[in-house]
Structures are given as structure tokens and as C-alpha cells.
Coordinates of C-alpha atoms in Angstrom, one line a residue:
X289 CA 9.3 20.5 -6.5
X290 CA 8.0 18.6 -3.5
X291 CA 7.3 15.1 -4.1
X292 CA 4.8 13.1 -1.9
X293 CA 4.3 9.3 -2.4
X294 CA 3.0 6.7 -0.3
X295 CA 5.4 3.8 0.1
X296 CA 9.0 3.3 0.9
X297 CA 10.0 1.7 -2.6
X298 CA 8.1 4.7 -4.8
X299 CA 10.3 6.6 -2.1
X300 CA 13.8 4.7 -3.6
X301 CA 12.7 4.9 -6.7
X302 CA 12.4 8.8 -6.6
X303 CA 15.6 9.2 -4.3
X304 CA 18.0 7.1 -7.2
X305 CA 16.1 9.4 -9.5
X306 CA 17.4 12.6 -8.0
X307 CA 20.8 11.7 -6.3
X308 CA 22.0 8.8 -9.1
X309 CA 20.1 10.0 -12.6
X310 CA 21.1 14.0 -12.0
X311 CA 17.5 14.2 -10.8
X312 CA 15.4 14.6 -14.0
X313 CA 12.1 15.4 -11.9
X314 CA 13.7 18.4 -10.5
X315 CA 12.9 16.9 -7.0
X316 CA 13.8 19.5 -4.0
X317 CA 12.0 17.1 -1.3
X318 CA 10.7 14.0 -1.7
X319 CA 8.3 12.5 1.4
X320 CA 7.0 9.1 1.6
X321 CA 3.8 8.9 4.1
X322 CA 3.6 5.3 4.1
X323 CA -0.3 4.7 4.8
X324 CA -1.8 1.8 4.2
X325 CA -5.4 2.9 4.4
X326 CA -7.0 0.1 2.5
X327 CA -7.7 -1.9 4.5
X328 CA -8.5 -1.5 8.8
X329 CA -10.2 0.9 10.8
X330 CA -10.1 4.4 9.4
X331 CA -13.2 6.3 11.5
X332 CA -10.7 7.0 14.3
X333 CA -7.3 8.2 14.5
X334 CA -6.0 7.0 11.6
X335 CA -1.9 7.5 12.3
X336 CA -2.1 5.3 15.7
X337 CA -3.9 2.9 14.0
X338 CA -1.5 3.0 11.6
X339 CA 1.0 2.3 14.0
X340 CA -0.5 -0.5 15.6
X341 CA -1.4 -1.9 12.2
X342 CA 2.8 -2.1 11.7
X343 CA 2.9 -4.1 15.0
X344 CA 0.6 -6.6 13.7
X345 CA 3.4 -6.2 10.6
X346 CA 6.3 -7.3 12.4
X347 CA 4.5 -9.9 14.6
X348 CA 3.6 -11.3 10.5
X349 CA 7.4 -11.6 10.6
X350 CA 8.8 -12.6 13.6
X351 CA 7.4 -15.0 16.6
X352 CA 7.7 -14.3 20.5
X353 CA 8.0 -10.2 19.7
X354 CA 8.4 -9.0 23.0
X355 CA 6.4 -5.8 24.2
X356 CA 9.6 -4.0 23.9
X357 CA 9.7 -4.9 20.5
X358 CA 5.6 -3.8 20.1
X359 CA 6.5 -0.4 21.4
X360 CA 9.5 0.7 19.5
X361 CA 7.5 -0.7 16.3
X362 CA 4.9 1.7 17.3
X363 CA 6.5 4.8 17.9
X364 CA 9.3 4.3 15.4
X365 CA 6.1 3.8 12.7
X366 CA 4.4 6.9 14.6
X367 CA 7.4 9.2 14.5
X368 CA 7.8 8.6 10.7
X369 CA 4.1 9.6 10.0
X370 CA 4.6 12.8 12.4
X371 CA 7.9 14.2 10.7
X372 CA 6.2 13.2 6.8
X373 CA 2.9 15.1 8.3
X374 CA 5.1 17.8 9.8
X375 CA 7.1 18.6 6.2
X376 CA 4.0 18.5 4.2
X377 CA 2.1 21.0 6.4
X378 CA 5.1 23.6 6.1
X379 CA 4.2 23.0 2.2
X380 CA 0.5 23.6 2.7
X381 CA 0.8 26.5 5.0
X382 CA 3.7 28.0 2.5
X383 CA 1.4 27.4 -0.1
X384 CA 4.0 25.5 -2.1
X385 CA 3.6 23.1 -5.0
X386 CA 3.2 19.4 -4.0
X387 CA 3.3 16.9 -6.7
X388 CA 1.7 13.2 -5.9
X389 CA 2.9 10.2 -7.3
X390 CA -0.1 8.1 -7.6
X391 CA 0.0 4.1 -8.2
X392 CA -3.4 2.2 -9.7
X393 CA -3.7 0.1 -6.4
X394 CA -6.0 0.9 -3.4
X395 CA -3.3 1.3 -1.3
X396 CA -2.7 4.5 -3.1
X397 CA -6.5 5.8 -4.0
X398 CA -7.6 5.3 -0.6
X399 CA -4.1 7.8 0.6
X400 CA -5.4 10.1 -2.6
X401 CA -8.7 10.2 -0.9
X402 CA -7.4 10.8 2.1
X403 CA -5.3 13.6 1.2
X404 CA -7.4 15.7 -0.3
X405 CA -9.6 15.7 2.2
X406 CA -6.8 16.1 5.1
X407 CA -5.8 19.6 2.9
X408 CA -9.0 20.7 2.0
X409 CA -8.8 23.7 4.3
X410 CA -5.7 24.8 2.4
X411 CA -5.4 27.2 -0.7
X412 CA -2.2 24.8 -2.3
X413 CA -1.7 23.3 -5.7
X414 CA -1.7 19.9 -6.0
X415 CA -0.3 18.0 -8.8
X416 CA -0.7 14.5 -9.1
X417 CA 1.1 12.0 -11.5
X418 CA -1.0 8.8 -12.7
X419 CA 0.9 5.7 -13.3
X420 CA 0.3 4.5 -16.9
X421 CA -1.1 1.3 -16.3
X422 CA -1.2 -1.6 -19.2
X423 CA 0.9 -0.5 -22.1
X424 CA 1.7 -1.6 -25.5
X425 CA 5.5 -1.7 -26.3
X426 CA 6.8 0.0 -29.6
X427 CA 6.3 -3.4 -31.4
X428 CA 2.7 -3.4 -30.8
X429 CA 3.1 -7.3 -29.5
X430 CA 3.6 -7.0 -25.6
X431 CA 1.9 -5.4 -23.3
X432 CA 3.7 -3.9 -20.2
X433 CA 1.9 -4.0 -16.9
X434 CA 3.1 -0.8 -15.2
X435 CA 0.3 -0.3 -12.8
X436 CA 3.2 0.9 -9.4
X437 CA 5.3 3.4 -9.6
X438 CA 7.4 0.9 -7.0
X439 CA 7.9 -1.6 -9.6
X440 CA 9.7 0.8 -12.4
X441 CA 12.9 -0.8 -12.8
X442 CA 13.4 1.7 -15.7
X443 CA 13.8 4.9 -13.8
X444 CA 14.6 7.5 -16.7
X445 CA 11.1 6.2 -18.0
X446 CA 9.7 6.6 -14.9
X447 CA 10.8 10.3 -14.7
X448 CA 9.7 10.7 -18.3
X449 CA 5.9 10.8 -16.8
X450 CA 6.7 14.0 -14.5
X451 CA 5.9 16.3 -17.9
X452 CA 2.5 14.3 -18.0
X453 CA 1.8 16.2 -14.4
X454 CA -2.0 17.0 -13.8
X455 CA -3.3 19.9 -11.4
X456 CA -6.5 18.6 -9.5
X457 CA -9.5 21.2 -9.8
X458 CA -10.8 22.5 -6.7
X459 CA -14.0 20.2 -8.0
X460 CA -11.9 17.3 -8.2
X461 CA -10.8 18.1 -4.5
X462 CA -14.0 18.2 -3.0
X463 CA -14.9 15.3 -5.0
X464 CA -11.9 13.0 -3.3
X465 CA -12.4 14.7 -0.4
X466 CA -16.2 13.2 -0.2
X467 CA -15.5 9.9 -1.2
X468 CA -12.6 9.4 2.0
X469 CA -15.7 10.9 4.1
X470 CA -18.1 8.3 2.8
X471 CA -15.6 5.5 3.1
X472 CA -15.2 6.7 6.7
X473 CA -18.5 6.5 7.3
X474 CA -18.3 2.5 6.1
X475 CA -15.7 1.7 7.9
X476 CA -15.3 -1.6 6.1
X477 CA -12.5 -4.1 7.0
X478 CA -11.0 -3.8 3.3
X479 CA -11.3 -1.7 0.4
X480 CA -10.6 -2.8 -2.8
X481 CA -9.9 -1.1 -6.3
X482 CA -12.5 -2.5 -9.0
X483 CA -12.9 -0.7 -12.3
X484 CA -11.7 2.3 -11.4
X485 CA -13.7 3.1 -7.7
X486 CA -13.1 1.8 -4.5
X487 CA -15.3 -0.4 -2.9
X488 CA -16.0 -1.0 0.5
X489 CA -16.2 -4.6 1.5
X490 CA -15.4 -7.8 3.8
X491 CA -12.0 -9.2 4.9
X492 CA -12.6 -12.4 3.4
X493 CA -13.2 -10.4 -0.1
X494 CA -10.1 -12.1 -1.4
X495 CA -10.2 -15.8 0.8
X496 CA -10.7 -17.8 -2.4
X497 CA -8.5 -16.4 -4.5
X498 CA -5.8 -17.0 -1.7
X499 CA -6.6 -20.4 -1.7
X500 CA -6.5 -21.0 -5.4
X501 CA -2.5 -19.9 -4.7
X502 CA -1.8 -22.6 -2.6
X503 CA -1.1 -25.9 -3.7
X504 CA -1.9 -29.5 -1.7
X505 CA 1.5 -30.2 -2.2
X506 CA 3.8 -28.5 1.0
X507 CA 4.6 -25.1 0.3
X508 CA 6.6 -22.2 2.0
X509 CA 3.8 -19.5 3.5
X510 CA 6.0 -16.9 2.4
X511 CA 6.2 -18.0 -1.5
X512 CA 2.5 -18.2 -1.3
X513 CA 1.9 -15.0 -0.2
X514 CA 4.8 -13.4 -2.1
X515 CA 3.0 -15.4 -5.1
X516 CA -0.6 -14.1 -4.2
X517 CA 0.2 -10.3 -4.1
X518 CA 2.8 -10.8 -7.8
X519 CA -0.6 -11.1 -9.3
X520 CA -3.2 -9.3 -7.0
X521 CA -1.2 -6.3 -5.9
X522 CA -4.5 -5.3 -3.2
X523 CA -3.5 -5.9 0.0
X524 CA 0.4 -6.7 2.3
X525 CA 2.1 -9.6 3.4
X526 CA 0.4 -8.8 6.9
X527 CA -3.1 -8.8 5.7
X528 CA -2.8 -12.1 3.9
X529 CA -0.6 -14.0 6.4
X530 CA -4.0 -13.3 8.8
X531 CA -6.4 -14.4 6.0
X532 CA -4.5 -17.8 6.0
X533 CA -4.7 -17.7 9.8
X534 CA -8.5 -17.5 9.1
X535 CA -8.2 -20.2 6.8
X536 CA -6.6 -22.6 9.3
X537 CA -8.7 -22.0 11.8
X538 CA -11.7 -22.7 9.3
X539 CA -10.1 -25.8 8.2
X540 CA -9.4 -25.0 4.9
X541 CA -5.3 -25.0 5.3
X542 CA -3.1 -27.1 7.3
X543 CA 0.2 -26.3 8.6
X544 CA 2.5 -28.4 7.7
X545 CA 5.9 -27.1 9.5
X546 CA 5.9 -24.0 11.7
X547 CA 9.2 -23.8 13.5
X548 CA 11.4 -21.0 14.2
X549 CA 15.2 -20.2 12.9
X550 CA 18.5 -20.7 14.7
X551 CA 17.8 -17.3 16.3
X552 CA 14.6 -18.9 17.2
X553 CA 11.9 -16.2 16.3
X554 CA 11.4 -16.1 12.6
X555 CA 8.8 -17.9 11.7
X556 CA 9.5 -20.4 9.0
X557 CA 6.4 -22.4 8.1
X558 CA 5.1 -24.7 5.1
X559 CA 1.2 -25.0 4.8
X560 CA -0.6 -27.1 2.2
X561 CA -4.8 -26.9 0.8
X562 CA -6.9 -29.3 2.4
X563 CA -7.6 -31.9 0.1
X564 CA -11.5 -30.9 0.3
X565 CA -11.0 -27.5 -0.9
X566 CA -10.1 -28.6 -4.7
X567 CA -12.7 -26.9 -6.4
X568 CA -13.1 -23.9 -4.3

């Protein structure tokens, strides 16, 4: 079976599955194509944008990047998409089976989307596994957020869900296929998952609830944001470290510290709320 997901820990996940469990999914490939498509420009060439989106990334990350740096980024992030896009066309030309492991997060309807409309001039099967979501345990007294296949911890429970494997129609094809070519033609800054559909909207969709995660006591950026996406699971550390750019610049966060480590580029910084921003 080829297995196709869309990010690197869904990749691990299935990897331990098939060389550590005695590969219960019957796994003969497994690709990641990391895309991120939920948020940037996506009416152009969507793989260098990609690319240059991981830039933005590592600069999130590290201070003073070189251009050295920006251009091994690149085409180390470019390369990967070209050999993922390079195994999965042998599939589609071969007709083979391709089996999609699908998280309930934009990140992962928006690559959906975009899949089925990149292989719509193909005659292939595509199978695509749905993670469960909310669950209620045995006990009927706690429910169990499983919403990313990346977050299983329990892997045999995880691989329990490949016998739950759904072919798409040729209708739901077209369907998906439609709905990437209408949120090309938007071209929105961010695309977010609500109720089920993806809707196109503005970068600064999720500014307040940022803010609501940051305290006016000092905190470390990089709690808040890890804090922030624990709970909203919509965007990546990159896309909020700008937001709260934004939101300095606007007045709205202070910095507190910014400095660098010993090797003196990672940036180490503690940010506070502005008082005024209490009730927002």
C-alpha cells in the first residue's frame, strides 16, 4: 500500500508503525508532502512558494540567517517536494492504490483539496483515512480529542483505523477538486477549517485569540505560541510568530527581552500584553 500524508510527524508515526509494530497497515511506501497550504499565496506556483514560505520558517527560528542559509532552506525544502511529487506520479501513472491519511485541520483539507485536483487527469484509486476526531472512551466519562493523526501516541490504535479506509467517488473528486479551484481563485491570506468547510479569510482571523494567550506578566514567545496552537491547532509557529510581529508593531505587545544565545542567533525573547488590551 502507498501511504501519502502531509507532515513530517504523521510521517514518524506511520514509519514506527511499519518498521517498530511489524507494520500492521501493510505499508510498502509511505510519502510525506509536507504542504502547508492553508495559509499564503496559492494562485501561483505553489511548491516555490512553499519553499520560500520555509525560509520565512527558519528566519521564525533563528536571527541574522545568512543568504546562504535562505538558499539551502529553499532548495533543501524544494528538493523534498520534487522527490514526494516524483514517487507519487510513478503511483498515478502505474495506476496504483494510494491511501491518504487525512487529519481534521486545514492544513490537511486544503492538501486534500489540492490533491484531488493535482490527480484529476489520472484514472487511480484513492483511499483516504479520516481521523476520528472527539471520542468517548469505553467508560462513557472522557472524551478523547484525536483530531491529528500526528498526535497518536497510541500507534496500534492508530493503525486500527486503516480497516475504516474509504475510496473517494469520482463525484467526490471533482467535488474537492472544485473547491481547491475556488480557493485559488480567493487567494485569501489564511484559510481556516469551521464546521466542517474551509473558509477563505484575513491574516488577522485569529489576532484576538492570540492575544487572549498572552499574559501582562513577561512570558517566553515560544511558550505562547507553543500554548496558542495546543488549543487552536490552525496555523505554525511561523504564522503566529508574524501575527505577534503585527501586534507589536500595532502596539498591542511589548517585547520585553529579545537577545540572542551564546551562539548568538537564536532568538530568545519574552513579550508581555499591553496593559490596554485587557478586555480584547
Amino acid at each position: 500500500m502507498f501511504e501519502l500524508c502531509f507532515d513530517k510527524c504523521t510521517e514518524g508515526n506511520l514509519n514506527e508503525l511499519k518498521f517498530c509494530y511489524n507494520n500492521p497497515i501493510g505499508s510498502d511506501m509511505i510519502v510525506n508532502l509536507d504542504l502547508k497550504l492553508n495559509y499564503g499565496p496559492i494562485n501561483g506556483d505553489i511548491f516555490k512558494a512553499q519553499a520560500m514560505r520555509e525560509i520565512d520558517i527558519y528566519k521564525s527560528f533563528f536571527k541574522n540567517v545568512s543568504e546562504n542559509e535562505c538558499n539551502s532552506c529553499y532548495k533543501e525544502k524544494l528538493h523534498s517536494i520534487n522527490s514526494a511529487i516524483l514517487k507519487i506520479n510513478k503511483q498515478l501513472k502505474t495506476h496504483g492504490i494510494l491511501r491518504l491519511w487525512i487529519s481534521n485541520n486545514a492544513f490537511d483539507r486544503c492538501a486534500l483539496y489540492w490533491f484531488c485536483n493535482y490527480m484529476k487527469d489520472y484514472d487511480c484509486k484513492i483511499n483516504v483515512v479520516m481521523c476520528p476526531g472527539v471520542e468517548i472512551s469505553a467508560n462513557k466519562n472522557k472524551l478523547t480529542e484525536n483530531t491529528r493523526w500526528a498526535a497518536f501516541d497510541n500507534l496500534p490504535y492508530m493503525a486500527s483505523f486503516a480497516k475504516n479506509v474509504r475510496e473517494l467517488t469520482k463525484q467526490e473528486l471533482e467535488l474537492y477538486s472544485n473547491l481547491w479551484q475556488e480557493l485559488v481563485e480567493k487567494n485569501a491570506p489564511l484559510r481556516v477549517l469551521i464546521d466542517n468547510k474551509i473558509i477563505s479569510t484575513t491574516d488577522d482571523f485569529f489576532d484576538n485569540v492570540i492575544l487572549s494567550c498572552i499574559a501582562e506578566t513577561p512570558q517566553s514567545q515560544a511558550t505562547i505560541i507553543n500554548r496558542f496552537l495546543g488549543k487552536w491547532y490552525c496555523a505554525d509557529f511561523c504564522f503566529v510568530s508574524q501575527r505577534i510581529e503585527y501586534l507589536i508593531e500595532k502596539g498591542k505587545i511589548k517585547i520585553v527581552e529579545d537577545k540572542v544565545n551564546d551562539d548568538g542567533n537564536y532568538i530568545v525573547r519574552t513579550i508581555c500584553r499591553v496593559e490596554s488590551q485587557r478586555n480584547i
